[in-house]
Coordinates of C-alpha atoms in Angstrom, one line a residue:
M1 CA -6.6 -19.2 0.0
R2 CA -4.9 -19.6 3.4
T3 CA -3.6 -16.3 4.6
S4 CA -0.7 -15.5 6.8
I5 CA 1.4 -12.5 7.9
A6 CA 4.9 -12.2 9.3
T7 CA 4.9 -10.5 12.7
V8 CA 7.7 -8.2 11.4
C9 CA 4.9 -6.4 9.4
L10 CA 3.2 -5.0 12.5
S11 CA 4.1 -2.7 15.4
G12 CA 3.8 -3.6 19.1
T13 CA 4.6 -6.6 21.2
L14 CA 4.2 -10.2 20.0
D15 CA 0.9 -10.5 21.9
E16 CA -0.4 -7.3 20.2
K17 CA 0.7 -8.6 16.8
L18 CA -1.1 -11.9 17.3
D19 CA -4.3 -10.1 18.4
A20 CA -4.2 -7.7 15.4
A21 CA -3.7 -10.6 13.0
R22 CA -6.6 -12.5 14.4
A23 CA -8.9 -9.4 14.5
A24 CA -8.1 -8.7 10.8
G25 CA -9.1 -12.3 9.9
F26 CA -5.7 -13.9 9.1
D27 CA -5.5 -17.7 9.3
G28 CA -1.9 -17.8 10.5
V29 CA 1.3 -15.9 11.2
E30 CA 5.0 -16.2 10.6
I31 CA 7.0 -15.8 13.8
F32 CA 9.9 -13.4 13.3
E33 CA 12.7 -14.4 15.6
P34 CA 13.4 -11.0 17.2
D35 CA 9.7 -10.8 18.2
L36 CA 10.0 -14.2 20.0
V37 CA 13.3 -13.3 21.7
A38 CA 11.8 -10.0 23.0
S39 CA 8.6 -11.7 24.4
P40 CA 8.3 -12.5 28.1
R41 CA 6.1 -15.5 27.2
T42 CA 7.5 -19.0 26.9
P43 CA 7.2 -20.8 23.5
E44 CA 4.5 -23.0 25.1
D45 CA 2.5 -19.9 26.1
I46 CA 2.8 -18.4 22.6
R47 CA 1.6 -21.7 21.1
E48 CA -1.4 -21.8 23.5
R49 CA -2.2 -18.1 22.8
A50 CA -2.2 -18.7 19.1
D51 CA -4.4 -21.8 19.6
D52 CA -6.9 -19.7 21.7
L53 CA -7.0 -17.1 18.9
G54 CA -7.5 -19.7 16.2
L55 CA -4.2 -18.8 14.5
T56 CA -1.8 -21.3 13.0
L57 CA 1.9 -20.7 13.5
D58 CA 3.1 -21.3 10.0
L59 CA 6.8 -20.4 9.8
Y60 CA 9.8 -19.7 12.0
Q61 CA 12.2 -17.2 10.5
P62 CA 14.9 -16.4 9.6
F63 CA 17.8 -18.9 9.8
R64 CA 20.8 -17.5 8.1
D65 CA 24.2 -18.3 6.6
F66 CA 24.2 -22.1 6.6
E67 CA 25.3 -23.5 3.3
G68 CA 28.5 -23.3 1.2
V69 CA 30.8 -23.2 4.4
R70 CA 33.8 -24.9 5.8
P71 CA 33.3 -28.2 7.6
D72 CA 34.0 -26.7 11.1
L73 CA 31.5 -23.9 10.5
L74 CA 29.0 -26.5 9.2
A75 CA 29.2 -28.3 12.5
R76 CA 28.5 -25.1 14.4
N77 CA 25.6 -24.3 12.0
L78 CA 24.1 -27.7 12.7
R79 CA 24.2 -27.0 16.4
R80 CA 22.4 -23.8 15.8
A81 CA 19.8 -25.5 13.7
S82 CA 19.3 -28.2 16.3
A83 CA 18.5 -25.6 18.9
K84 CA 16.0 -23.8 16.6
F85 CA 14.3 -27.1 15.7
R86 CA 13.8 -27.8 19.4
L87 CA 12.3 -24.4 19.8
M88 CA 10.0 -24.9 16.8
K89 CA 8.7 -28.1 18.4
R90 CA 7.9 -26.1 21.6
L91 CA 6.1 -23.5 19.4
G92 CA 4.3 -26.1 17.3
I93 CA 5.8 -24.8 14.1
D94 CA 6.8 -27.3 11.4
T95 CA 8.6 -25.1 8.9
M96 CA 11.7 -22.9 9.2
L97 CA 12.8 -20.3 6.7
L98 CA 16.5 -20.7 5.6
C99 CA 17.9 -17.7 3.7
S100 CA 20.6 -18.2 1.2
N101 CA 24.1 -17.4 2.6
V102 CA 25.1 -13.8 2.4
A103 CA 28.1 -13.7 4.8
T104 CA 30.0 -16.9 5.4
A105 CA 29.7 -19.0 2.2
L106 CA 33.1 -19.6 0.5
S107 CA 32.0 -21.7 -2.5
A108 CA 29.5 -21.3 -5.3
D109 CA 29.6 -25.1 -5.7
E110 CA 25.9 -26.2 -5.9
Q111 CA 26.8 -29.8 -5.2
L112 CA 28.5 -28.7 -1.9
A113 CA 25.4 -26.6 -1.0
A114 CA 23.1 -29.5 -1.7
S115 CA 25.2 -31.9 0.3
Q116 CA 25.2 -29.6 3.3
L117 CA 21.4 -29.0 3.0
R118 CA 21.0 -32.8 2.9
V119 CA 22.7 -33.1 6.3
L120 CA 20.4 -30.4 7.5
G121 CA 17.4 -32.4 6.1
D122 CA 18.5 -35.4 8.1
L123 CA 18.6 -33.3 11.2
A124 CA 15.1 -31.9 10.4
E125 CA 13.9 -35.4 10.0
E126 CA 14.8 -36.2 13.6
F127 CA 12.6 -33.3 14.8
G128 CA 9.8 -33.8 12.2
V129 CA 10.1 -30.4 10.7
R130 CA 10.9 -28.9 7.3
V131 CA 13.2 -26.3 5.9
A132 CA 12.2 -23.8 3.2
Y133 CA 15.2 -22.5 1.3
E134 CA 14.9 -19.0 0.0
A135 CA 17.2 -17.2 -2.5
L136 CA 17.8 -13.7 -1.2
A137 CA 18.2 -11.2 -3.9
W138 CA 21.6 -10.2 -2.4
G139 CA 22.8 -13.7 -1.6
R140 CA 26.6 -14.2 -2.0
F141 CA 26.3 -17.1 -4.4
V142 CA 22.6 -17.9 -4.5
D143 CA 20.4 -15.0 -5.5
D144 CA 18.0 -16.5 -8.0
Y145 CA 15.0 -18.7 -7.2
E146 CA 15.7 -21.0 -10.1
Q147 CA 19.2 -21.6 -8.6
A148 CA 17.7 -22.3 -5.2
A149 CA 15.2 -24.7 -6.7
R150 CA 18.0 -26.5 -8.6
I151 CA 20.0 -26.9 -5.3
V152 CA 16.9 -28.3 -3.6
R153 CA 16.4 -30.7 -6.4
L154 CA 20.1 -31.8 -6.0
T155 CA 19.5 -32.1 -2.3
D156 CA 16.8 -34.6 -3.0
H157 CA 15.5 -34.7 0.6
P158 CA 11.8 -34.7 1.6
R159 CA 12.5 -32.2 4.4
I160 CA 14.1 -29.6 2.2
G161 CA 12.0 -27.4 -0.1
V162 CA 11.9 -23.9 -1.4
C163 CA 10.4 -20.6 -0.2
L164 CA 9.3 -18.3 -3.0
D165 CA 9.3 -14.6 -2.1
S166 CA 7.9 -12.2 -4.7
F167 CA 10.2 -9.4 -3.7
H168 CA 13.4 -11.4 -4.2
I169 CA 12.2 -12.5 -7.6
L170 CA 10.6 -9.4 -9.0
S171 CA 13.0 -6.9 -7.7
R172 CA 15.7 -8.5 -9.8
A173 CA 13.3 -8.6 -12.8
H174 CA 13.5 -12.4 -12.9
S175 CA 10.6 -14.0 -14.8
P176 CA 8.2 -15.9 -12.5
E177 CA 7.2 -18.2 -15.4
A178 CA 9.8 -20.8 -14.4
I179 CA 8.1 -21.3 -11.1
E180 CA 5.8 -23.7 -12.9
A181 CA 8.7 -26.0 -13.4
I182 CA 9.0 -26.5 -9.6
P183 CA 6.8 -29.4 -8.3
G184 CA 4.1 -28.0 -6.0
D185 CA 5.1 -30.4 -3.2
R186 CA 8.7 -28.9 -3.2
I187 CA 7.3 -25.4 -2.5
F188 CA 7.2 -25.3 1.2
F189 CA 6.2 -21.6 1.7
V190 CA 5.2 -18.5 -0.3
Q191 CA 5.7 -14.9 0.7
V192 CA 4.4 -11.9 -1.2
A193 CA 5.4 -8.2 -1.0
D194 CA 4.8 -5.4 -3.4
A195 CA 7.1 -2.4 -3.9
P196 CA 7.5 0.7 -6.0
Q197 CA 9.9 0.5 -8.9
L198 CA 13.0 2.2 -7.6
S199 CA 16.5 2.6 -8.9
M200 CA 18.5 1.7 -5.8
D201 CA 20.4 -1.1 -4.2
V202 CA 18.1 -4.1 -3.6
L203 CA 19.0 -4.5 0.1
P204 CA 17.8 -1.0 1.3
W205 CA 14.9 -1.3 -1.2
S206 CA 13.8 -4.5 0.5
R207 CA 14.4 -3.3 4.1
H208 CA 12.5 0.0 3.8
H209 CA 10.2 0.1 0.8
R210 CA 8.2 -3.0 0.6
L211 CA 4.5 -2.5 0.4
F212 CA 1.3 -4.6 0.7
P213 CA -0.1 -6.1 -2.6
G214 CA -1.9 -3.5 -4.7
E215 CA 0.2 -0.6 -3.3
G216 CA 3.2 -0.9 -5.5
D217 CA 4.2 -1.7 -9.1
F218 CA 4.9 -5.5 -9.1
D219 CA 2.7 -7.8 -11.1
L220 CA 1.8 -10.1 -8.1
A221 CA -1.2 -11.7 -9.8
A222 CA 1.1 -13.2 -12.4
F223 CA 3.5 -14.3 -9.7
L224 CA 0.9 -16.0 -7.6
G225 CA -0.9 -17.4 -10.7
H226 CA 2.3 -19.2 -11.6
V227 CA 2.6 -20.5 -8.1
A228 CA -1.0 -21.8 -8.1
R229 CA -0.4 -23.7 -11.3
T230 CA 2.3 -25.8 -9.5
G231 CA -0.4 -27.2 -7.3
Y232 CA 0.8 -25.4 -4.2
D233 CA -2.0 -24.8 -1.7
G234 CA -0.2 -23.7 1.4
P235 CA -0.2 -20.3 3.1
V236 CA 0.2 -17.1 1.1
S237 CA 2.0 -14.9 3.6
L238 CA 2.9 -11.2 3.7
E239 CA 6.5 -10.4 4.6
I240 CA 6.7 -6.6 4.5
F241 CA 9.7 -4.6 5.8
N242 CA 8.5 -1.0 5.9
D243 CA 9.3 1.8 8.3
T244 CA 5.8 3.2 8.2
F245 CA 4.0 -0.1 9.0
R246 CA 6.3 -0.7 12.0
Q247 CA 5.2 2.7 13.5
A248 CA 1.5 2.6 12.7
D249 CA -1.3 1.1 14.8
A250 CA -1.0 -2.7 14.5
R251 CA -4.8 -3.4 14.1
T252 CA -5.2 -0.8 11.4
T253 CA -2.2 -2.1 9.5
A254 CA -3.4 -5.7 9.9
V255 CA -6.7 -4.8 8.3
E256 CA -4.9 -3.1 5.5
A257 CA -2.7 -6.1 5.1
R258 CA -5.7 -8.5 5.0
R259 CA -7.4 -6.2 2.4
S260 CA -4.3 -6.4 0.2
L261 CA -4.4 -10.2 0.2
R262 CA -8.1 -10.3 -0.6
W263 CA -7.3 -7.9 -3.5
L264 CA -4.4 -10.2 -4.6
E265 CA -6.7 -13.2 -4.5
H266 CA -9.2 -11.4 -6.8
E267 CA -6.5 -10.3 -9.2
T268 CA -5.0 -13.9 -9.3
A269 CA -8.4 -15.4 -9.9
R270 CA -8.8 -13.0 -12.9
W271 CA -5.3 -13.8 -14.1
L272 CA -5.9 -17.6 -14.0
S273 CA -9.3 -17.4 -15.7
P274 CA -10.6 -18.6 -18.1
G275 CA -7.8 -21.1 -18.7
A276 CA -7.2 -22.3 -15.1
S277 CA -4.9 -25.3 -15.0
P278 CA -6.4 -28.6 -13.6
T279 CA -3.3 -28.6 -11.3
V280 CA -4.5 -25.5 -9.4
R281 CA -5.5 -26.5 -5.9
M282 CA -5.4 -23.1 -4.3
T283 CA -8.8 -21.5 -3.8
V284 CA -8.8 -18.0 -5.2
S285 CA -12.2 -16.3 -5.3
P286 CA -12.9 -13.1 -7.3
L287 CA -14.5 -10.0 -5.7
P288 CA -17.9 -8.8 -6.9
E289 CA -17.2 -7.2 -10.3
V290 CA -18.0 -3.5 -10.4
A291 CA -17.7 -0.9 -13.1
Q292 CA -15.6 2.1 -12.5
P293 CA -17.4 5.1 -11.1
A294 CA -19.2 7.0 -13.9
Q295 CA -18.5 10.4 -12.4
F296 CA -18.2 12.5 -9.2
E297 CA -21.7 12.9 -7.8
Y298 CA -20.6 15.4 -5.1
V299 CA -17.7 16.6 -2.9
E300 CA -18.5 17.4 0.7
L301 CA -16.4 20.2 2.3
R302 CA -16.6 20.4 6.0
A303 CA -15.8 24.1 6.7
S304 CA -15.2 26.0 10.0
E305 CA -15.3 29.2 7.9
L306 CA -18.6 28.6 6.1
E307 CA -19.2 32.1 5.0
D308 CA -15.7 32.4 3.5
M309 CA -16.4 29.2 1.5
R310 CA -19.8 30.5 0.4
T311 CA -18.2 33.7 -0.8
L312 CA -15.6 31.8 -2.8
L313 CA -18.2 29.6 -4.5
R314 CA -20.4 32.6 -5.4
E315 CA -17.3 34.3 -6.9
L316 CA -16.7 31.2 -9.1
G317 CA -20.4 31.2 -10.3
F318 CA -21.9 28.5 -8.1
R319 CA -25.5 28.9 -7.1
D320 CA -26.9 28.2 -3.6
H321 CA -29.3 25.3 -4.3
G322 CA -30.5 25.4 -0.7
E323 CA -30.2 23.7 2.7
H324 CA -31.2 20.1 3.3
R325 CA -34.7 19.6 4.5
T326 CA -33.5 17.8 7.7
K327 CA -29.8 18.5 8.1
S328 CA -27.6 21.5 8.5
V329 CA -25.9 21.1 5.2
E330 CA -26.0 23.1 2.0
L331 CA -25.8 22.2 -1.7
W332 CA -24.0 24.5 -4.2
T333 CA -24.1 23.6 -7.9
Q334 CA -22.7 24.7 -11.2
G335 CA -23.3 22.4 -14.2
A336 CA -22.7 18.8 -12.9
A337 CA -20.3 20.0 -10.2
R338 CA -22.0 19.7 -6.8
I339 CA -20.5 20.9 -3.5
I340 CA -22.0 20.0 -0.2
L341 CA -21.1 22.4 2.6
S342 CA -21.3 21.2 6.2
P343 CA -20.2 22.8 9.4
A344 CA -17.0 21.5 11.0
D345 CA -17.5 19.4 14.1
Q346 CA -15.3 18.7 17.1
S347 CA -13.5 15.9 15.3
A348 CA -12.5 18.2 12.4
A349 CA -12.0 21.7 13.6
R350 CA -10.5 22.8 10.3
S351 CA -12.0 22.9 6.8
A352 CA -11.3 19.8 4.8
V353 CA -12.7 17.4 2.2
A354 CA -15.0 15.3 4.4
G355 CA -16.5 13.0 1.7
I356 CA -16.9 12.2 -1.9
G357 CA -20.0 10.8 -3.7
F358 CA -19.6 8.7 -6.8
S359 CA -22.2 7.7 -9.4
V360 CA -22.0 3.9 -9.9
V361 CA -24.0 1.4 -11.9
D362 CA -24.9 -0.8 -8.9
P363 CA -24.5 0.8 -5.5
A364 CA -25.4 -2.5 -3.7
R365 CA -22.7 -4.4 -5.6
S366 CA -20.2 -1.6 -4.8
R367 CA -21.1 -2.0 -1.1
S368 CA -20.7 -5.8 -1.4
R369 CA -17.3 -5.4 -2.9
A370 CA -16.2 -3.0 -0.2
M371 CA -17.5 -5.3 2.6
D372 CA -15.6 -8.2 1.0
L373 CA -12.5 -6.0 1.3
F374 CA -13.0 -5.4 5.0
V375 CA -13.9 -1.7 4.6
P376 CA -16.1 -0.3 7.4
E377 CA -19.6 0.8 6.4
V378 CA -20.9 4.3 7.1
A379 CA -24.6 4.6 7.6
R380 CA -26.3 7.6 6.1
D381 CA -28.5 9.5 8.5
A382 CA -31.6 9.6 6.3
R383 CA -35.4 9.5 6.5
A384 CA -37.5 6.9 4.7
E385 CA -38.2 9.3 1.9
D386 CA -34.6 10.2 1.3
E387 CA -32.5 8.7 -1.5
P388 CA -30.6 5.6 -0.2
L389 CA -26.8 6.1 -0.5
V390 CA -24.3 3.4 0.4
G391 CA -21.3 4.7 2.3
V392 CA -17.9 3.4 3.4
R393 CA -15.0 4.9 5.3
A394 CA -11.6 5.4 3.6
P395 CA -8.4 4.8 5.5
D396 CA -7.9 8.6 6.2
G397 CA -11.3 8.8 7.8
S398 CA -13.2 10.5 5.0
E399 CA -16.4 9.1 3.7
V400 CA -17.1 7.6 0.2
F401 CA -20.7 7.2 -0.9
F402 CA -22.1 5.3 -3.9
G403 CA -25.2 6.7 -5.7
L404 CA -27.0 5.2 -8.6
A405 CA -25.7 6.6 -11.9
R406 CA -28.5 8.2 -14.0
Q407 CA -29.1 11.0 -16.5
G408 CA -29.4 14.5 -15.0
D409 CA -29.3 15.3 -11.3
P410 CA -29.3 12.5 -8.8
A411 CA -32.6 12.0 -6.9
W412 CA -31.1 13.2 -3.6
V413 CA -30.7 16.8 -5.0
T414 CA -34.5 17.3 -4.4
E415 CA -33.9 16.9 -0.7
F416 CA -32.4 20.4 -0.9
G417 CA -35.5 21.9 -2.5
E418 CA -36.2 23.0 -6.1
A419 CA -33.8 25.6 -7.5
E420 CA -34.3 27.6 -10.7
E421 CA -32.2 26.8 -13.7
C422 CA -29.7 29.4 -14.7
G423 CA -26.7 29.7 -16.9
P424 CA -24.7 29.5 -19.0
Y425 CA -22.2 27.5 -16.8
L426 CA -18.5 27.9 -17.3
I427 CA -17.8 25.0 -14.9
E428 CA -18.9 21.6 -16.1
R429 CA -18.0 19.1 -13.4
V430 CA -15.4 18.1 -10.9
D431 CA -12.3 17.1 -12.7
H432 CA -10.3 15.7 -9.8
V433 CA -10.0 15.8 -6.0
N434 CA -6.6 16.1 -4.4
L435 CA -6.5 14.5 -0.9
A436 CA -3.9 15.0 1.8
Q437 CA -2.9 11.7 3.3
P438 CA -1.4 11.3 6.8
W439 CA 1.9 9.5 6.6
Q440 CA 0.5 6.2 7.9
H441 CA -2.4 6.1 5.4
F442 CA -0.9 7.1 2.0
D443 CA -0.3 3.5 0.8
A444 CA -3.5 2.3 2.3
G445 CA -5.3 5.1 0.4
V446 CA -3.8 3.9 -2.9
L447 CA -5.0 0.3 -2.2
F448 CA -8.4 1.6 -1.1
F449 CA -9.2 3.5 -4.3
R450 CA -7.6 0.8 -6.5
S451 CA -9.4 -2.1 -4.9
V452 CA -12.8 -0.7 -3.8
L453 CA -13.5 1.6 -6.7
H454 CA -11.5 -0.3 -9.4
L455 CA -9.5 2.9 -10.3
E456 CA -6.2 2.6 -12.1
A457 CA -3.0 3.7 -10.3
Q458 CA -0.8 6.0 -12.3
P459 CA 3.0 6.3 -11.7
S460 CA 3.8 8.3 -8.5
T461 CA 5.6 11.6 -8.7
E462 CA 7.4 14.0 -6.2
V463 CA 6.9 17.7 -6.2
A464 CA 9.3 20.2 -4.6
A465 CA 7.7 22.4 -1.9
P466 CA 9.1 24.9 0.5
V467 CA 8.9 22.3 3.3
G468 CA 10.2 19.3 1.4
L469 CA 9.1 16.9 -1.3
V470 CA 5.4 16.1 -1.6
R471 CA 4.8 12.6 -3.0
S472 CA 1.7 12.4 -5.2
Q473 CA -0.1 9.5 -6.9
V474 CA -3.1 9.7 -9.1
L475 CA -5.8 7.0 -9.4
R476 CA -8.3 7.4 -12.3
S477 CA -11.0 5.8 -14.3
S478 CA -9.9 4.6 -17.7
D479 CA -12.0 7.4 -19.4
G480 CA -10.4 10.0 -17.1
V481 CA -13.8 11.3 -15.8
V482 CA -12.9 10.3 -12.2
R483 CA -9.5 11.2 -10.9
I484 CA -8.3 11.1 -7.3
A485 CA -4.8 12.5 -6.5
L486 CA -3.3 11.4 -3.1
N487 CA -0.6 13.6 -1.6
L488 CA 1.8 12.6 1.1
V489 CA 2.9 15.6 3.0
P490 CA 6.5 15.8 4.2
S491 CA 6.6 14.3 7.7
E492 CA 7.9 17.6 9.3
A493 CA 5.4 19.8 7.5
D494 CA 2.5 21.3 9.6
D495 CA -0.9 22.4 8.4
E496 CA 0.2 26.0 8.3
A497 CA 3.1 25.2 6.0
I498 CA 1.4 23.4 3.1
L499 CA -2.0 23.1 1.5
P500 CA -2.2 19.8 -0.4
Q501 CA -6.0 19.3 -0.3
H502 CA -8.3 20.7 -3.0
V503 CA -11.1 20.3 -5.5
A504 CA -10.4 21.0 -9.2
F505 CA -13.3 21.9 -11.5
A506 CA -13.3 21.4 -15.3
S507 CA -14.2 24.5 -17.2
T508 CA -15.0 25.2 -20.8
D509 CA -13.4 28.7 -20.6
V510 CA -10.9 29.3 -17.8
L511 CA -10.1 32.8 -19.0
G512 CA -13.7 33.8 -19.2
L513 CA -14.4 32.4 -15.8
A514 CA -11.4 34.2 -14.3
R515 CA -12.6 37.5 -15.7
A516 CA -16.2 36.9 -14.5
A517 CA -15.0 35.9 -11.1
R518 CA -12.8 39.0 -10.8
A519 CA -15.9 41.1 -11.6
R520 CA -17.5 39.5 -8.6
G521 CA -14.6 40.4 -6.3
F522 CA -12.6 37.2 -6.6
Q523 CA -8.9 37.5 -5.7
P524 CA -6.9 34.5 -7.1
L525 CA -3.7 33.1 -5.7
D526 CA -0.9 35.4 -6.8
I527 CA 1.6 33.9 -9.2
P528 CA 5.0 35.7 -9.4
A529 CA 6.1 37.5 -12.5
N530 CA 9.1 35.3 -12.8
Y531 CA 6.8 32.4 -13.6
Y532 CA 5.4 34.2 -16.7
D533 CA 8.9 35.0 -17.9
D534 CA 9.7 31.4 -17.6
I535 CA 6.8 30.0 -19.5
A536 CA 7.4 32.7 -22.2
A537 CA 10.8 31.2 -22.6
R538 CA 9.6 27.6 -22.6
F539 CA 6.5 28.0 -24.8
D540 CA 5.7 30.0 -27.9
I541 CA 2.8 31.8 -26.3
P542 CA 1.2 34.8 -28.2
A543 CA 2.0 38.0 -26.5
D544 CA -1.7 38.9 -25.9
L545 CA -2.4 35.5 -24.3
L546 CA 0.6 35.7 -22.1
A547 CA -0.4 39.2 -20.9
E548 CA -3.9 37.9 -20.1
L549 CA -2.6 34.9 -18.2
K550 CA -0.4 37.2 -16.2
D551 CA -3.2 39.7 -15.5
L552 CA -5.6 37.0 -14.3
N553 CA -3.0 34.8 -12.5
V554 CA -3.8 31.9 -14.7
M555 CA -1.1 29.2 -15.2
Y556 CA -0.2 27.4 -18.4
D557 CA 1.2 24.1 -19.6
R558 CA 1.5 22.3 -22.9
D559 CA 2.3 18.8 -24.1
D560 CA 2.2 17.0 -27.4
A561 CA -1.6 16.5 -27.0
G562 CA -2.8 20.0 -26.1
E563 CA -2.8 22.9 -23.6
F564 CA -3.7 23.2 -20.0
L565 CA -4.9 26.5 -18.3
H566 CA -5.7 26.7 -14.6
F567 CA -5.9 29.0 -11.6
Y568 CA -6.1 28.6 -7.9
T569 CA -8.3 30.2 -5.2
R570 CA -7.1 31.4 -1.8
A571 CA -7.3 28.8 0.9
V572 CA -10.3 28.5 3.2
G573 CA -9.0 26.6 6.2
F574 CA -7.3 23.5 4.8
V575 CA -9.0 23.6 1.4
F576 CA -8.5 25.5 -1.8
L577 CA -10.2 25.3 -5.2
E578 CA -8.8 25.1 -8.7
V579 CA -10.4 25.7 -12.0
I580 CA -8.9 24.0 -15.1
E581 CA -9.3 23.8 -18.8
R582 CA -8.0 20.9 -20.8
R583 CA -7.6 21.7 -24.5
S584 CA -7.2 19.1 -27.3
G585 CA -6.7 16.0 -25.2
Y586 CA -4.2 17.3 -22.5
E587 CA -4.3 14.7 -19.7
G588 CA -1.8 16.0 -17.2
Y589 CA -2.0 18.3 -14.2
G590 CA 0.5 21.0 -14.9
A591 CA 3.2 19.2 -12.8
L592 CA 5.9 21.8 -13.5
N593 CA 3.5 24.5 -12.1
A594 CA 3.0 22.7 -8.8
P595 CA 6.2 24.0 -7.1
V596 CA 5.2 27.5 -8.0
R597 CA 1.7 27.0 -6.6
L598 CA 3.1 25.4 -3.4
T599 CA 5.5 28.3 -2.8
A600 CA 2.8 30.9 -3.5
Q601 CA 0.5 29.3 -0.9
Y602 CA 3.4 29.0 1.6
S603 CA 4.2 32.7 1.0
R604 CA 0.6 33.7 1.5
R605 CA 0.6 32.1 4.9
H606 CA 4.1 33.3 5.8
P607 CA 4.3 36.8 4.3
A608 CA 7.4 37.7 6.3
T609 CA 9.4 35.1 4.3
E610 CA 9.2 37.2 1.2
A611 CA 10.3 40.5 2.8
V612 CA 13.1 42.2 0.8
G613 CA 16.0 44.3 2.0
A614 CA 15.8 43.5 5.7

């Protein structure tokens, strides 16, 4: 599959965008006109620079408001087009994007639009270029790709074809199936963009909320599969208008973009198989197939306050398994929950989740899939006798390692010495890990866990916090054993204001664990009395249970499936812990409790904010 990216997707100068696209492995780029206009380079210089980088210049865009106009305006539009065609020849670009008219069209007559496009086609013939006509979702008279294809068919000119853009089609909930009725040689260009499902006007949705494939809610595999069945084998290009991408590092964004197209290629190959049409000419290769992770193997906490974290783990019933035989890291265990403690270094002065280990069926295959998705590898500093672990780096800088799934403890546990068995355990395993994501990495994190680990993205939610709305998205295995929650902290929030990063442990008896922890000196996060008055009104909770929940600062939720009990620890640096109990098939996370928890954490760090009577 030939890959391309519009320069509008990336930050920086045109030179920096070209360099980033080449470094990420793209075959070509679309030149967004404002990027060219702002460049000090001549069109000939840009063409030469692209040639040196091995990039094709695939499309010049956009040309606007051409068809459906009065004769005098048509003449002016043709003069504009002539100038752009000359410019394209200097750049070495043979295709121009023409957007359907949004401002100057006076007629919905498709015959008139076709006749005017035919004149444009004659002009394009003189310059040896093509025009790809695209129906904008907010076009004045043409806002549907089937209508655009019908006008192109009426135009009946070899230099006039269509451009298919997934956003303009899927944002309007138009079915992509009719794409297969368009001859492949009449499709001149294909642009793809993902997006979250939002209830808003389509223009601001398009301008600010497009995402790379795999980061949103659109079924892009079906879209591209229908395109492939037409016989189209030209570039598949990303055109993403997104405020975050235009501010982030261009090279990092370009790699994320290339990963998204590789993921889309994989998903399209799966969508087309096993009944791929003989008309398919586009090469779409699947990624190495991997099973979803079997379980969390460990979570590594890098702590600047090691003794505080040790105390917290002891209070929850974890045992100190020992220090690694060659490294300054410790293993703490309870049941199948394993926490590795390592000292903070200069690159991470605060406590944080530094890495996650997953048990997988085939670590080598998981590594191969990650490499195919342009994910950087992380080498484990290990001796020959140590268990081999395959590691990669997530977009936020944390490490993800793959260990071989097996019964009982993984082999690397013995590197921490032999510990005596004890019990019973009230914590069984890690239920989920909640990771704070910097603003520039949230969507990339969604794509990473979805594409590399084959986890399933759940609908995103927003939670009210004292410093604004926290966006959260869960990715999980189909059996629910592995769950990763990504939180996007409000842009103005600082580390002292909010604590979105934590590890949640699954317990068989939250109330019993809370009592045992208190006997060891544990002090939970304080939950206000108003909360318990509220849940007493919302749920029919027995009085003795309600009193115990309140006494132990345990929170409660219930749905049609079952009940959810959970409590939180105090924070150590940037990390806190949670213990949960799911009863009778409850699958949620106590979403209504999250604002209470966030406020309680904020108040703990800012005690003056709760002063009364000042």
